[in-house]
């Protein structure tokens, strides 16, 4: 059996999933914890946390997405319920919405390739989020909070 060990700057943080750890607010009931920004604007890796009842509206992914539920539950627009240990693959071009359900916060490990495009009425893209945008959010949070955060850019 082959074992691969991955060391990440935040891996030694015992509060990785706790409420007291690094969680960047993104709106009411939604936070992210960036883990890696991929070179060439290819995508990012993060933990995403949502309070029950928070919904991510219609959005499209320009690349693949891999999402693994660590804690809590979510309901996809198809009606499928995903609990802890549940995995969802979204192919490039997938359009969907989903929401956190249940009584406890949802924490999802997400690998996002490409960009995320939020879609409004008539199919119009109302917001586009790229790797550069996610990295800029991280740097703004560090500056505003005075925190010294690790460099998460892929080498």
mmCIF file with all atom_site columns, C-alpha atoms in Angstrom, residues 83-137:
data_model
loop_
_atom_site.group_PDB
_atom_site.id
_atom_site.type_symbol
_atom_site.label_atom_id
_atom_site.label_alt_id
_atom_site.label_comp_id
_atom_site.label_asym_id
_atom_site.label_entity_id
_atom_site.label_seq_id
_atom_site.pdbx_PDB_ins_code
_atom_site.Cartn_x
_atom_site.Cartn_y
_atom_site.Cartn_z
_atom_site.occupancy
_atom_site.B_iso_or_equiv
_atom_site.pdbx_formal_charge
_atom_site.auth_seq_id
_atom_site.auth_comp_id
_atom_site.auth_asym_id
_atom_site.auth_atom_id
_atom_site.pdbx_PDB_model_num
ATOM 1  C CA . UNK A 1 83  ? -24.920 14.115 4.496   1.00 0.00 ? 83  UNK A CA 1
ATOM 2  C CA . UNK A 1 84  ? -21.520 13.742 6.172   1.00 0.00 ? 84  UNK A CA 1
ATOM 3  C CA . UNK A 1 85  ? -19.246 11.624 4.010   1.00 0.00 ? 85  UNK A CA 1
ATOM 4  C CA . UNK A 1 86  ? -21.330 12.327 0.901   1.00 0.00 ? 86  UNK A CA 1
ATOM 5  C CA . UNK A 1 87  ? -19.500 13.243 -2.308  1.00 0.00 ? 87  UNK A CA 1
ATOM 6  C CA . UNK A 1 88  ? -20.803 15.213 -5.296  1.00 0.00 ? 88  UNK A CA 1
ATOM 7  C CA . UNK A 1 89  ? -19.078 15.660 -8.662  1.00 0.00 ? 89  UNK A CA 1
ATOM 8  C CA . UNK A 1 90  ? -20.274 18.475 -10.894 1.00 0.00 ? 90  UNK A CA 1
ATOM 9  C CA . UNK A 1 91  ? -19.042 18.396 -14.494 1.00 0.00 ? 91  UNK A CA 1
ATOM 10 C CA . UNK A 1 92  ? -17.967 21.561 -16.290 1.00 0.00 ? 92  UNK A CA 1
ATOM 11 C CA . UNK A 1 93  ? -21.020 23.536 -17.399 1.00 0.00 ? 93  UNK A CA 1
ATOM 12 C CA . UNK A 1 94  ? -23.242 22.174 -14.622 1.00 0.00 ? 94  UNK A CA 1
ATOM 13 C CA . UNK A 1 95  ? -25.964 24.606 -13.529 1.00 0.00 ? 95  UNK A CA 1
ATOM 14 C CA . UNK A 1 96  ? -27.544 24.093 -10.111 1.00 0.00 ? 96  UNK A CA 1
ATOM 15 C CA . UNK A 1 97  ? -28.490 25.498 -6.729  1.00 0.00 ? 97  UNK A CA 1
ATOM 16 C CA . UNK A 1 98  ? -28.319 23.914 -3.291  1.00 0.00 ? 98  UNK A CA 1
ATOM 17 C CA . UNK A 1 99  ? -28.953 24.734 0.355   1.00 0.00 ? 99  UNK A CA 1
ATOM 18 C CA . UNK A 1 100 ? -27.777 23.785 3.827   1.00 0.00 ? 100 UNK A CA 1
ATOM 19 C CA . UNK A 1 101 ? -30.403 21.817 5.743   1.00 0.00 ? 101 UNK A CA 1
ATOM 20 C CA . UNK A 1 102 ? -30.815 20.322 9.193   1.00 0.00 ? 102 UNK A CA 1
ATOM 21 C CA . UNK A 1 103 ? -29.980 21.701 12.624  1.00 0.00 ? 103 UNK A CA 1
ATOM 22 C CA . UNK A 1 104 ? -26.204 22.152 12.433  1.00 0.00 ? 104 UNK A CA 1
ATOM 23 C CA . UNK A 1 105 ? -23.805 24.022 10.148  1.00 0.00 ? 105 UNK A CA 1
ATOM 24 C CA . UNK A 1 106 ? -22.730 22.439 6.896   1.00 0.00 ? 106 UNK A CA 1
ATOM 25 C CA . UNK A 1 107 ? -18.994 22.160 6.182   1.00 0.00 ? 107 UNK A CA 1
ATOM 26 C CA . UNK A 1 108 ? -17.979 21.046 2.691   1.00 0.00 ? 108 UNK A CA 1
ATOM 27 C CA . UNK A 1 109 ? -14.484 20.425 1.311   1.00 0.00 ? 109 UNK A CA 1
ATOM 28 C CA . UNK A 1 110 ? -14.629 21.828 -2.241  1.00 0.00 ? 110 UNK A CA 1
ATOM 29 C CA . UNK A 1 111 ? -12.260 21.704 -5.211  1.00 0.00 ? 111 UNK A CA 1
ATOM 30 C CA . UNK A 1 112 ? -13.427 24.263 -7.771  1.00 0.00 ? 112 UNK A CA 1
ATOM 31 C CA . UNK A 1 113 ? -11.837 24.228 -11.219 1.00 0.00 ? 113 UNK A CA 1
ATOM 32 C CA . UNK A 1 114 ? -12.466 27.261 -13.401 1.00 0.00 ? 114 UNK A CA 1
ATOM 33 C CA . UNK A 1 115 ? -14.880 29.997 -12.367 1.00 0.00 ? 115 UNK A CA 1
ATOM 34 C CA . UNK A 1 116 ? -18.311 30.133 -10.749 1.00 0.00 ? 116 UNK A CA 1
ATOM 35 C CA . UNK A 1 117 ? -20.979 32.182 -12.527 1.00 0.00 ? 117 UNK A CA 1
ATOM 36 C CA . UNK A 1 118 ? -24.113 33.176 -10.621 1.00 0.00 ? 118 UNK A CA 1
ATOM 37 C CA . UNK A 1 119 ? -27.129 33.318 -12.901 1.00 0.00 ? 119 UNK A CA 1
ATOM 38 C CA . UNK A 1 120 ? -30.037 35.725 -12.653 1.00 0.00 ? 120 UNK A CA 1
ATOM 39 C CA . UNK A 1 121 ? -33.347 36.053 -14.486 1.00 0.00 ? 121 UNK A CA 1
ATOM 40 C CA . UNK A 1 122 ? -33.175 35.276 -18.176 1.00 0.00 ? 122 UNK A CA 1
ATOM 41 C CA . UNK A 1 123 ? -29.926 33.342 -17.742 1.00 0.00 ? 123 UNK A CA 1
ATOM 42 C CA . UNK A 1 124 ? -27.868 36.511 -17.345 1.00 0.00 ? 124 UNK A CA 1
ATOM 43 C CA . UNK A 1 125 ? -24.590 36.093 -15.436 1.00 0.00 ? 125 UNK A CA 1
ATOM 44 C CA . UNK A 1 126 ? -24.883 38.463 -12.473 1.00 0.00 ? 126 UNK A CA 1
ATOM 45 C CA . UNK A 1 127 ? -21.553 37.636 -10.814 1.00 0.00 ? 127 UNK A CA 1
ATOM 46 C CA . UNK A 1 128 ? -18.447 35.714 -11.887 1.00 0.00 ? 128 UNK A CA 1
ATOM 47 C CA . UNK A 1 129 ? -15.933 34.467 -9.317  1.00 0.00 ? 129 UNK A CA 1
ATOM 48 C CA . UNK A 1 130 ? -12.427 33.443 -10.390 1.00 0.00 ? 130 UNK A CA 1
ATOM 49 C CA . UNK A 1 131 ? -9.349  32.202 -8.565  1.00 0.00 ? 131 UNK A CA 1
ATOM 50 C CA . UNK A 1 132 ? -7.981  35.757 -8.610  1.00 0.00 ? 132 UNK A CA 1
ATOM 51 C CA . UNK A 1 133 ? -11.194 36.986 -6.942  1.00 0.00 ? 133 UNK A CA 1
ATOM 52 C CA . UNK A 1 134 ? -10.958 34.322 -4.205  1.00 0.00 ? 134 UNK A CA 1
ATOM 53 C CA . UNK A 1 135 ? -7.309  35.171 -3.566  1.00 0.00 ? 135 UNK A CA 1
ATOM 54 C CA . UNK A 1 136 ? -8.126  38.902 -3.417  1.00 0.00 ? 136 UNK A CA 1
ATOM 55 C CA . UNK A 1 137 ? -10.888 38.177 -0.852  1.00 0.00 ? 137 UNK A CA 1
#
